[in-house]
CSV table of C-alpha atoms and ligand atoms in Angstrom, one decimal:
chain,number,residue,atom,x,y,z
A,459,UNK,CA,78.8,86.4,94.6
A,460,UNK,CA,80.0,83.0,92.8
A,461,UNK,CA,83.6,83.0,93.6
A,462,UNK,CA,85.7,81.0,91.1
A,463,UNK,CA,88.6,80.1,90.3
A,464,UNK,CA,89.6,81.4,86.6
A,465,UNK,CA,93.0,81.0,85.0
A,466,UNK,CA,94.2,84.3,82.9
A,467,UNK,CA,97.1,83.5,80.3
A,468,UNK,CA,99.5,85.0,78.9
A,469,UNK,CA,99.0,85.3,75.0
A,470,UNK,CA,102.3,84.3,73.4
A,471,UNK,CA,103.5,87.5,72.2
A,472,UNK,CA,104.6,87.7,67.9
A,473,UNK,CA,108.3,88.4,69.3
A,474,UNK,CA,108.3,85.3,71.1
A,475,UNK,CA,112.2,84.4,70.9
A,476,UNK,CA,115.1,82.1,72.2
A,477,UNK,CA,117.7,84.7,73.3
A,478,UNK,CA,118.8,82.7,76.6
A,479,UNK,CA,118.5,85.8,79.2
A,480,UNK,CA,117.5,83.9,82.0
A,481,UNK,CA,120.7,82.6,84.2
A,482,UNK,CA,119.5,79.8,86.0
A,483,UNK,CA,116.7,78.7,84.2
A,484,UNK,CA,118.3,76.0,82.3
A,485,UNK,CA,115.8,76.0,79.5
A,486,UNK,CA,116.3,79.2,78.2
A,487,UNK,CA,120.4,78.8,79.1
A,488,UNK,CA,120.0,75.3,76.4
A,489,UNK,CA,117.9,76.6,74.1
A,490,UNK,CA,119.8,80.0,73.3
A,491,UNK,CA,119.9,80.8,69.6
A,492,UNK,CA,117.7,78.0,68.8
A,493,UNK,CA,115.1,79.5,66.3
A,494,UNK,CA,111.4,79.9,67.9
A,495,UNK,CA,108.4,79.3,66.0
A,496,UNK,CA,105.8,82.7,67.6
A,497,UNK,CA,102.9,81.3,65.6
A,498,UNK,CA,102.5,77.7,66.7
A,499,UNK,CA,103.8,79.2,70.4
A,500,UNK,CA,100.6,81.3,70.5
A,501,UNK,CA,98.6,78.9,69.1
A,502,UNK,CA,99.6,76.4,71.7
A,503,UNK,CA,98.6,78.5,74.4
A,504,UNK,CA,95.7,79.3,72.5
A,505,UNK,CA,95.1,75.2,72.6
A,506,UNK,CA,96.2,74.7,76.1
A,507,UNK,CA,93.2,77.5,77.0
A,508,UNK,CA,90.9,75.4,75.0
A,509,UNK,CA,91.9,72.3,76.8
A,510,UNK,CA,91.0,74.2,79.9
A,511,UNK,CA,87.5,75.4,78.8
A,512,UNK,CA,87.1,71.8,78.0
A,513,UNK,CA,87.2,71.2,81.6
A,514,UNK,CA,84.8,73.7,82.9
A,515,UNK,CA,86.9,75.9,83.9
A,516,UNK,CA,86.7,79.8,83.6
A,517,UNK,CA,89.6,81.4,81.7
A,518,UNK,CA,90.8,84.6,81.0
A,519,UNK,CA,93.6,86.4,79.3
A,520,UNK,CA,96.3,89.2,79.4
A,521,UNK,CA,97.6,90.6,76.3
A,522,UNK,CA,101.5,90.9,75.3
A,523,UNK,CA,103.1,93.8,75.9
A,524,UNK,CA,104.6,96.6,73.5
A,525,UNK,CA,107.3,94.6,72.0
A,526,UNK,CA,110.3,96.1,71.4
A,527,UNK,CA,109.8,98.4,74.6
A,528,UNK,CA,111.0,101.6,72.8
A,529,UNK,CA,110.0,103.7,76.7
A,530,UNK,CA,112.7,101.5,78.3
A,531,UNK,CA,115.2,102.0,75.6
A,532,UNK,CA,114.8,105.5,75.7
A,533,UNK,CA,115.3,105.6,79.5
A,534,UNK,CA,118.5,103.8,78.7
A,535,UNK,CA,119.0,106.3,76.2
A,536,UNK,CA,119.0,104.5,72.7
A,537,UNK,CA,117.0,103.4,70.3
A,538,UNK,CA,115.8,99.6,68.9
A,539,UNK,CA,117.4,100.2,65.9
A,540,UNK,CA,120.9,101.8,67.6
A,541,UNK,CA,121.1,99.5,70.7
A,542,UNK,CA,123.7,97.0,72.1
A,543,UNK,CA,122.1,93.3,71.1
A,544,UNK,CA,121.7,92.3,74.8
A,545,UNK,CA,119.6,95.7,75.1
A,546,UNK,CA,117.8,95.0,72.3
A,547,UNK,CA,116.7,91.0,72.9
A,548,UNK,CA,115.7,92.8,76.6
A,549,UNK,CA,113.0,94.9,74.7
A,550,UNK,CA,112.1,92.5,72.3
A,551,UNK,CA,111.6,89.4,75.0
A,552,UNK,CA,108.6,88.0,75.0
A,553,UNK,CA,108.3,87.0,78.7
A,554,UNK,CA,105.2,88.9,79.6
A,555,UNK,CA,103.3,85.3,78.3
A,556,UNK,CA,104.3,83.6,81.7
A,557,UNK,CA,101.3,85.1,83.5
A,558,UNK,CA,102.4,83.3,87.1
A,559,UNK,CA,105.1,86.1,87.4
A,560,UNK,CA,102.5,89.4,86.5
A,561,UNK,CA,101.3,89.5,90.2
A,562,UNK,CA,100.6,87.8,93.4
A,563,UNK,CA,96.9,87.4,94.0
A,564,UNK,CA,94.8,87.1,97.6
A,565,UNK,CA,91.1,86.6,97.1
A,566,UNK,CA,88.6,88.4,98.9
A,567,UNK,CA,88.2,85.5,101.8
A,568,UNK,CA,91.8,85.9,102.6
A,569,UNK,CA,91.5,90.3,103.2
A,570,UNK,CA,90.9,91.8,105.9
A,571,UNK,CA,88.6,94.6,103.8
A,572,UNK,CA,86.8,91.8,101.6
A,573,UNK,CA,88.6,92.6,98.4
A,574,UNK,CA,90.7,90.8,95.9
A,575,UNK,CA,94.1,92.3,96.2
A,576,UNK,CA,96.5,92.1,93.7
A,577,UNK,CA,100.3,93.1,93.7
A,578,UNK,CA,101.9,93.8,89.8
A,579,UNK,CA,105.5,92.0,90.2
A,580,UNK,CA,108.5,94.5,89.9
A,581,UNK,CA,110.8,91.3,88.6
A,582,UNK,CA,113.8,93.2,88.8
A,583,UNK,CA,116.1,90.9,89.0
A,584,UNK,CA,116.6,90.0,85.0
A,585,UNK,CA,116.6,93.0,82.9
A,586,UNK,CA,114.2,91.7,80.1
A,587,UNK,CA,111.6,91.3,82.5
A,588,UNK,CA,112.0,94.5,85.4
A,589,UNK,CA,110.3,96.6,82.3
A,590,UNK,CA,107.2,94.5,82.2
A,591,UNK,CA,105.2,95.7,85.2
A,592,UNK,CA,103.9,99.0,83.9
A,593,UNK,CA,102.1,97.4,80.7
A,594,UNK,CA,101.1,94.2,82.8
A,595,UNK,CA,99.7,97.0,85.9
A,596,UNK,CA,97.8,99.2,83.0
A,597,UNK,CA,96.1,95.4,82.0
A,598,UNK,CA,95.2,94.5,85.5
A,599,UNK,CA,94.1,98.0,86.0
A,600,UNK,CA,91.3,97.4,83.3
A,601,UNK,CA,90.9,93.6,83.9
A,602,UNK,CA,90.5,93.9,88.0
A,603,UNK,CA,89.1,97.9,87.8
A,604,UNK,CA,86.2,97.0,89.7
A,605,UNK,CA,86.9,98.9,92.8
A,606,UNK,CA,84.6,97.6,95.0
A,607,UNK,CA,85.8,93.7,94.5
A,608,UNK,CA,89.8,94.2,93.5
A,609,UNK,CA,92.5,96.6,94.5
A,610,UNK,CA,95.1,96.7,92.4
A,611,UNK,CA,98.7,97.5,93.9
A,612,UNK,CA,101.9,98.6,92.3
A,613,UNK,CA,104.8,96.7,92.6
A,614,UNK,CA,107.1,96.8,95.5
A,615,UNK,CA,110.2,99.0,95.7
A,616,UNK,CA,113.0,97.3,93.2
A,617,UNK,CA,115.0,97.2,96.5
A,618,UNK,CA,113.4,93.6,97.0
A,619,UNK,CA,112.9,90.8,94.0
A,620,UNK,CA,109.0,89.7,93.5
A,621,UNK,CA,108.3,87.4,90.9
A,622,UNK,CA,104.6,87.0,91.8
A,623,UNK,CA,102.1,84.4,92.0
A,624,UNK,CA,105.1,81.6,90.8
A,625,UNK,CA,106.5,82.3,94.3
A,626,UNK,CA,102.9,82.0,96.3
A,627,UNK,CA,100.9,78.9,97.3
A,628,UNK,CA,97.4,79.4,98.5
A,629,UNK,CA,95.6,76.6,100.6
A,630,UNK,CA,91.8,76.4,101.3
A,631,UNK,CA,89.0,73.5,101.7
A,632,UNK,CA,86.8,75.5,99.0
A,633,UNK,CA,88.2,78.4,96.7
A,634,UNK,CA,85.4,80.2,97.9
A,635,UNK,CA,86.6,80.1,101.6
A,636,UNK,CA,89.3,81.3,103.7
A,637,UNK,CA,92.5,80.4,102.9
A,638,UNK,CA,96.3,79.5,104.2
A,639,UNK,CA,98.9,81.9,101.9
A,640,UNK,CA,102.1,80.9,101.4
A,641,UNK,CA,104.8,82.9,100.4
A,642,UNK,CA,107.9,81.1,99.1
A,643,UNK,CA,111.0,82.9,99.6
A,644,UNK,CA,114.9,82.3,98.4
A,645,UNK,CA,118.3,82.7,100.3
A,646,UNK,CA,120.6,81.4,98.2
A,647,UNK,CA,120.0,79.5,94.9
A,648,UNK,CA,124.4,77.7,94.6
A,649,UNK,CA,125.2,79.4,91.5
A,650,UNK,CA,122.4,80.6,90.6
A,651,UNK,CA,120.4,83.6,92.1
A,652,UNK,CA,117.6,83.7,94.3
A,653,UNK,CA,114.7,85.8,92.6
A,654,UNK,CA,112.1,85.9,95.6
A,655,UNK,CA,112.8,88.1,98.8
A,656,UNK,CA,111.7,87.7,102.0
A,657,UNK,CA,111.0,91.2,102.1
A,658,UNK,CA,108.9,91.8,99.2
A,659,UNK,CA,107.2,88.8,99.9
A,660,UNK,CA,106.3,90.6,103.7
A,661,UNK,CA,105.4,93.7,102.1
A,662,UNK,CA,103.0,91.7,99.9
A,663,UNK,CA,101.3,90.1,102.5
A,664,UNK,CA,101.0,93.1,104.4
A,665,UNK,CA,99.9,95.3,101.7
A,666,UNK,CA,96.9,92.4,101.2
A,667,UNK,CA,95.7,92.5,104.6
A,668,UNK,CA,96.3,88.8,105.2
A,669,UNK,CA,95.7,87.1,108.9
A,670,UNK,CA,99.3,86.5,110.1
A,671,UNK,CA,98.1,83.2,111.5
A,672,UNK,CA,96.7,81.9,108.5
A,673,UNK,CA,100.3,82.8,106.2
A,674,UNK,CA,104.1,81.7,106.0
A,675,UNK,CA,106.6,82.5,104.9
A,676,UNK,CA,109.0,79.5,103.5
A,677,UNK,CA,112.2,79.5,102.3
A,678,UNK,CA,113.0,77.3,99.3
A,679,UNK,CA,115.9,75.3,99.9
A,680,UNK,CA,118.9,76.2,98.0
A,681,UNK,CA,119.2,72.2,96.6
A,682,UNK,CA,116.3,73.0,94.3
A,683,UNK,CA,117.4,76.4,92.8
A,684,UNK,CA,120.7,75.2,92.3
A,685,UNK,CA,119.0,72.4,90.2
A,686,UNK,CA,117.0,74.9,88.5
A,687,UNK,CA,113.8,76.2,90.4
A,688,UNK,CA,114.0,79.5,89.6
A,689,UNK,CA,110.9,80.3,91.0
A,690,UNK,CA,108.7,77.9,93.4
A,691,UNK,CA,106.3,76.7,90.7
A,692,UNK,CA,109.0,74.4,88.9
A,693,UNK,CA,108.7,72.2,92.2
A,694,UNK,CA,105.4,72.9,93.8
A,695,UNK,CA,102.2,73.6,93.0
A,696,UNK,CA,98.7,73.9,95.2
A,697,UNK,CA,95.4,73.4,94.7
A,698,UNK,CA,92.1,73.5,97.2
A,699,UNK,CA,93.3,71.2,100.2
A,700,UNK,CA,96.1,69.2,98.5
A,701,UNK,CA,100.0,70.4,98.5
A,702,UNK,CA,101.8,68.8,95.5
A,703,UNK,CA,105.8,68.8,95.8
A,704,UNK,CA,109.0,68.0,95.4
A,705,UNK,CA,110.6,66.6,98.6
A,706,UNK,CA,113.4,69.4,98.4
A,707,UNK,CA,111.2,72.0,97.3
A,708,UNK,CA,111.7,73.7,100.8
A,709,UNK,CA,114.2,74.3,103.3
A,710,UNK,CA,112.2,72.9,106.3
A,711,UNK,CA,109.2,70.7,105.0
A,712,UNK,CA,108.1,69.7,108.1
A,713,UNK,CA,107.7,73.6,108.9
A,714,UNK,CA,104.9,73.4,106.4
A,715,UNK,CA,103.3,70.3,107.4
A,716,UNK,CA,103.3,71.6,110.7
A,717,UNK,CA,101.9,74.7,109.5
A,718,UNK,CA,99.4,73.3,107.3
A,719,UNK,CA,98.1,70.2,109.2
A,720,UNK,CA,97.1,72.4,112.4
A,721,UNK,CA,95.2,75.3,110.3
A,722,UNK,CA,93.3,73.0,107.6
A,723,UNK,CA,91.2,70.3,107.9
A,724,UNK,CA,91.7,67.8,105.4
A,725,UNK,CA,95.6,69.2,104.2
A,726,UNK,CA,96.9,66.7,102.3
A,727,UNK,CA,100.7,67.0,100.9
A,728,UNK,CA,101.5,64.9,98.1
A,729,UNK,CA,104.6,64.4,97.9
A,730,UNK,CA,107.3,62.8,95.4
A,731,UNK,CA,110.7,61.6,96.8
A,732,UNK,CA,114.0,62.1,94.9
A,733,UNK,CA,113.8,58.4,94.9
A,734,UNK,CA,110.8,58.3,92.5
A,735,UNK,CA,111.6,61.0,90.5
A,736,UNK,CA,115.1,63.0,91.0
A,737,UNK,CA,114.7,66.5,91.0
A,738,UNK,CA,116.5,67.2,87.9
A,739,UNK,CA,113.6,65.2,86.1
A,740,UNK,CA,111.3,67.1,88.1
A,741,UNK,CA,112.6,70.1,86.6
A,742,UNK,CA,113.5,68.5,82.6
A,743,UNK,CA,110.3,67.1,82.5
A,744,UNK,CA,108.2,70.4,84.5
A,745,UNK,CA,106.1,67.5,86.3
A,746,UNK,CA,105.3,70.7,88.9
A,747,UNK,CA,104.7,73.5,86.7
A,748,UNK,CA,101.1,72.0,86.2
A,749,UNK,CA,98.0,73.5,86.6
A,750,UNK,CA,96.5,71.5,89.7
A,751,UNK,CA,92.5,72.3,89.2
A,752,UNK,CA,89.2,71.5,90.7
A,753,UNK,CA,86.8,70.9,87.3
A,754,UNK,CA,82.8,71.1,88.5
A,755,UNK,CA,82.9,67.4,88.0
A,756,UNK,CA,84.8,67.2,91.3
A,757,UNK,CA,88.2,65.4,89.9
A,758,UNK,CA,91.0,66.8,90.6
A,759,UNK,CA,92.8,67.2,87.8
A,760,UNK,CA,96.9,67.4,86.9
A,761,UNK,CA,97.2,69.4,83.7
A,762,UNK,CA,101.0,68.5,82.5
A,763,UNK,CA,103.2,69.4,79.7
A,764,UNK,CA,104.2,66.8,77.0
A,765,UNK,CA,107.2,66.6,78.4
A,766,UNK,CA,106.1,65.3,81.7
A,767,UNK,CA,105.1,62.1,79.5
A,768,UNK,CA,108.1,61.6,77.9
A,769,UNK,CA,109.7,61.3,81.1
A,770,UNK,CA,110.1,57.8,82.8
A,771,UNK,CA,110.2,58.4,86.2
A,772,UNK,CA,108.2,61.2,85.9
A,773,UNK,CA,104.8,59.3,83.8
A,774,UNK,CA,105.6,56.1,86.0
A,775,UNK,CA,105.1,58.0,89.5
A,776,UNK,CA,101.6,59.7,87.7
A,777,UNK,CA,100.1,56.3,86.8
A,778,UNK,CA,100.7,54.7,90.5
A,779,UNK,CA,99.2,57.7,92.1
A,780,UNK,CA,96.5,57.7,90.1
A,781,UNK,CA,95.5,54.0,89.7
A,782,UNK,CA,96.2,54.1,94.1
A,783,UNK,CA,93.6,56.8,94.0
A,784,UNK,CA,95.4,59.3,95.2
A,785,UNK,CA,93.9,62.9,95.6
A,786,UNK,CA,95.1,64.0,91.8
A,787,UNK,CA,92.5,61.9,90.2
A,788,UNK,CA,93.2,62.5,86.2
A,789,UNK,CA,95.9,64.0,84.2
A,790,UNK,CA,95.6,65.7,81.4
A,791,UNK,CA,98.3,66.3,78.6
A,792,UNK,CA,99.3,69.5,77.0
A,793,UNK,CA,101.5,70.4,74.3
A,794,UNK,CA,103.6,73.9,74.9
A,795,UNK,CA,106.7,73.0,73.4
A,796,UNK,CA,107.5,76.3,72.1
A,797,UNK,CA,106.9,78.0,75.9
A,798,UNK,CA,108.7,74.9,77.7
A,799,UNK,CA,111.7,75.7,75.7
A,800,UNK,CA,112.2,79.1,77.7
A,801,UNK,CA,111.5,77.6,80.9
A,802,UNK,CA,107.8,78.3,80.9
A,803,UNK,CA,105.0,75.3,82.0
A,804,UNK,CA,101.8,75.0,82.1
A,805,UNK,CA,101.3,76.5,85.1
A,806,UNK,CA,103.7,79.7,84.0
A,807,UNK,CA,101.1,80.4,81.2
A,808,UNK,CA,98.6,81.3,83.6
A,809,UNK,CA,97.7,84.0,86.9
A,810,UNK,CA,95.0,82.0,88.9
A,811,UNK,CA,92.5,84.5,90.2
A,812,UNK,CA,89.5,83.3,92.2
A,813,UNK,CA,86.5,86.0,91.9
A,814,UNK,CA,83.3,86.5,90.4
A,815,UNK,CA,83.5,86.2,86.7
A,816,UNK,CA,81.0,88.7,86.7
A,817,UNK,CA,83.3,90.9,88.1
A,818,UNK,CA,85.6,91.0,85.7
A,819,UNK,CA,86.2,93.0,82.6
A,820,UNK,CA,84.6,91.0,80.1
A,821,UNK,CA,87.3,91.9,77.6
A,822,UNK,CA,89.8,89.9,79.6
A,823,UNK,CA,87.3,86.6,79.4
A,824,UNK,CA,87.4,83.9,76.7
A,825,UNK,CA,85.0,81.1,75.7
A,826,UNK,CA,85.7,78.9,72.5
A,827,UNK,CA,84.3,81.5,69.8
A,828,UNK,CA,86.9,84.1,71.3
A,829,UNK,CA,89.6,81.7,71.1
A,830,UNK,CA,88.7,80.7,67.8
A,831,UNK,CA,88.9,84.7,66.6
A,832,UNK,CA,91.6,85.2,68.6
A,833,UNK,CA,93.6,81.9,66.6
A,834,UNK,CA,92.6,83.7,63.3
A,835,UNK,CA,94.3,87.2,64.2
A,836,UNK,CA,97.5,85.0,65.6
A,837,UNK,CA,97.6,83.3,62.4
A,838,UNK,CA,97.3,85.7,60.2
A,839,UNK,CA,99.5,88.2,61.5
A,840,UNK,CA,102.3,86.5,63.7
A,841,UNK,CA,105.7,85.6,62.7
A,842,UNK,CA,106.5,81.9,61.3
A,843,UNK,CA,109.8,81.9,63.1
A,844,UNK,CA,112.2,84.3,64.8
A,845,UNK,CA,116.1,84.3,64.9
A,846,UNK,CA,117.1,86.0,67.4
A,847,UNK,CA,120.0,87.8,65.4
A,848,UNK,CA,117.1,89.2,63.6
A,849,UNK,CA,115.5,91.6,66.8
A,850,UNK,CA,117.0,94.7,65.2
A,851,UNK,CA,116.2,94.1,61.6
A,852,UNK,CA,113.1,97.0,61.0
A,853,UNK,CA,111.3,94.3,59.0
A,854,UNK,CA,110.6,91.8,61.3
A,855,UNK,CA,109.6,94.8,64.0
A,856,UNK,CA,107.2,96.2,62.0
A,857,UNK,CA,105.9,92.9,61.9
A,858,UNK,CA,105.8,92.3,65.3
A,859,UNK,CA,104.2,95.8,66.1
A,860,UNK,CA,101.7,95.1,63.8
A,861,UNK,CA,100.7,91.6,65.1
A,862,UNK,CA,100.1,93.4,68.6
A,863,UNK,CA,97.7,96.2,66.9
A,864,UNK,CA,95.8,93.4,64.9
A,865,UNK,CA,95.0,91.7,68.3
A,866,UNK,CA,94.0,94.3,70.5
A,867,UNK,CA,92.1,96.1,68.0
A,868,UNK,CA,90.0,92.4,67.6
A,869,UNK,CA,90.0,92.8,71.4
A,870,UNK,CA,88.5,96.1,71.6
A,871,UNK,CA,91.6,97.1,73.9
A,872,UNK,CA,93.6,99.8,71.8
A,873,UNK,CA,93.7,102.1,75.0
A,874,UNK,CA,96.6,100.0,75.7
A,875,UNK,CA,98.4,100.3,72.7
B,1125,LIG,O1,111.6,84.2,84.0
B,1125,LIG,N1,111.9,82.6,80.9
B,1125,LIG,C1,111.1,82.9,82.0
B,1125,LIG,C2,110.3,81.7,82.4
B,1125,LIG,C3,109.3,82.0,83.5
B,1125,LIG,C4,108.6,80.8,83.9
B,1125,LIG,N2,107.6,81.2,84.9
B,1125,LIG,C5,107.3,80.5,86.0
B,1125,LIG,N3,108.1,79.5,86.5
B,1125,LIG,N4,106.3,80.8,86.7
B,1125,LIG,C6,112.0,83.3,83.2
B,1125,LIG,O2,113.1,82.7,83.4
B,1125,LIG,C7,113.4,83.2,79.0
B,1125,LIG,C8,113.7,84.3,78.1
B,1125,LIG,C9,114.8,84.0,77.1
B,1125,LIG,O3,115.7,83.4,77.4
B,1125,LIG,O4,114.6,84.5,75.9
B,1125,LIG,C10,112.6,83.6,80.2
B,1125,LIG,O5,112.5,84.8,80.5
């Protein structure tokens, strides 16, 4: 078995829209009512996938979800076309694209049965996203159905907030070996809530059969949320042996470095003091949200938004740790404008899954030819631009529904329609 790591994004979904639902994110909180552009949003992260290919890196995909939700309206008793706005932006919402939130994943080295085990996140703690776990579960269902590598768990009881992988750190010398998990919890986020629990996060690790030795659980420290880190991946971000962070990403830092230094060989934390770059540039300019990856060419590699490099502090503190040949040893630059403005990075884009290509369902893998098919569906079927006071009009619906059928029909995936 060649165990891998490969990086499954979210394709931007046709509704893609700016309808600011997310308290505390302050992207989405700016850019409310702004109008979004769903075409070049997909066909960014269709470029961004590309950029990873490029690397030699496997990559994957999930498909966006049934947009607007008309199951969850009717639970709530109403119709798309009859509903409150607020209801209806919930049901139209895009978010299903930020792939870090559909699960929390342990690979098979981690287990105590051998298997990949992977939690669907119940998110249930903003309305437009608690209704995305039974489309994203039927996807990893197919994706992961391979019962004798994955098992596939539903979420945990809505009692306690998951918000997946964004919240989960795994550490390991090889991705092929056994790791350190670490589950990244919040108290208390100021003004602004705390999306992780403790106790879902417990259940998870449970549920996965993890060694209790080899995973923590740490609490983010309430600094950072109130600055914006809604979840743990807008101020951390792990790769193979190296920790990149934030200094007040966590409550007790030296808790992890404890925690870390005495179980792996070779840890290395890089961290970035407020000093170099303040937190709330950290957070502006998503420095964090990158996808920290190991191409087979053995360079560690930072893959940032475009907005990391607009950033002063931010490019400044890059270029020193890479010309002092620090352990991120290139950077690359993407553009996801269009995602960024909701709050969503690089590294929100994408679940990282480490398993046997092979073992996956081959309808869930890209290589360039895909992407290329999969750039004419988005652009001949998905919507220039999107006001969000449109979400109820039935043109612009129709649209949307349509787009979805174009693309999983190119997909061979219509079971899920
Ligand atoms: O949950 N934004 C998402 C962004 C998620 C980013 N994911 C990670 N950090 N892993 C969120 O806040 C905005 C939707 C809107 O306002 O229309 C939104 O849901």
């Amino acid at each position: 078995m060649a165990l891998r790591e490969i990086n499954f994004d979210g394709i931007i979904g046709p509704s893609h829209n700016y309808a600011g639902l997310s308290f505390g994110n302050l992207a989405s909180t700016k850019n409310a009512g702004q109008i979004s552009q769903p075409r070049a949003a997909a066909l960014q992260g269709l470029d961004k996938m590309r950029a990873n290919l490029a690397l030699g890196l496997a990559q994957g995909i999930f498909v966006p979800l049934s947009r607007p939700n008309r199951d969850w309206l009717s639970a709530l008793g109403t119709t798309i076309e009859e509903c409150e706005p607020v209801l209806a932006a919930a049901a139209m919402s895009a978010s299903a694209m930020w792939a870090a939130n559909a699960a929390t994943v342990s690979p098979a080295p981690d287990t105590n049965d051998g298997k990949t085990h992977l939690t669907v996140a119940n998110l249930r703690t903003m309305p437009h996203r608690s209704h995305e776990w039974p489309g994203t579960l039927a996807q990893l269902r197919i994706a992961f159905g391979d019962r004798k590598h994955f098992a596939v768990h539903d979420p945990v009881p809505p009692a306690f907030g998951d918000e997946g992988a964004a919240n989960h750190m795994r550490l390991t010398s090889k991705h092929g070996e056994q790791g350190l998990e670490l589950f990244v919890y919040g108290v208390t986020g100021g003004a602004f809530p705390a999306r992780q629990h403790l106790q879902a996060s417990k259940a998870i690790a449970q549920l996965h059969g993890l060694d209790p030795d080899r995973t923590l659980f740490v609490e983010q420290s309430e600094e950072a949320i109130a600055a914006g880190a809604f979840h743990n991946d807008v101020v951390a971000v792990a790769n193979e042996n190296v920790l990149f962070a934030h200094e007040l990403a966590f409550a007790d830092r030296n808790a992890v470095l404890a925690f870390c230094e005495k179980r792996l060989p070779g840890f290395e934390l890089v961290e970035v003091p407020s000093a170099d770059v303040p937190i709330g540039d950290a957070i502006t300019s998503y420095l964090f949200n990158a996808q920290l990856v190991s191409p087979p060419d053995g360079e560690m590699t930072l893959v940032v938004p475009t907005e990391a490099r607009e950033t002063p502090t931010v490019w400044a503190w890059l270029e020193k740790h890479v010309a002092s040949n620090g352990p991120i040893r290139r950077v690359e630059v993407v553009d996801v404008r269009q995602s960024m403005a909701n709050g969503g990075g690089p590294a929100c884009l994408r679940l990282r899954v480490v398993a046997d290509p092979e073992t996956v369902d081959p309808r869930f893998m890209v290589d360039d030819g895909k992407l290329d098919r999969l750039s004419e569906v988005v652009r001949r079927n998905w919507p220039v631009e999107i006001d969000t006071a449109d979400l109820q009009k039935p043109a612009l619906i129709k649209d949307v529904e349509a787009a979805r059928k174009a693309l999983l029909e190119g997909l061979d995936l219509t079971q899920l329609a």
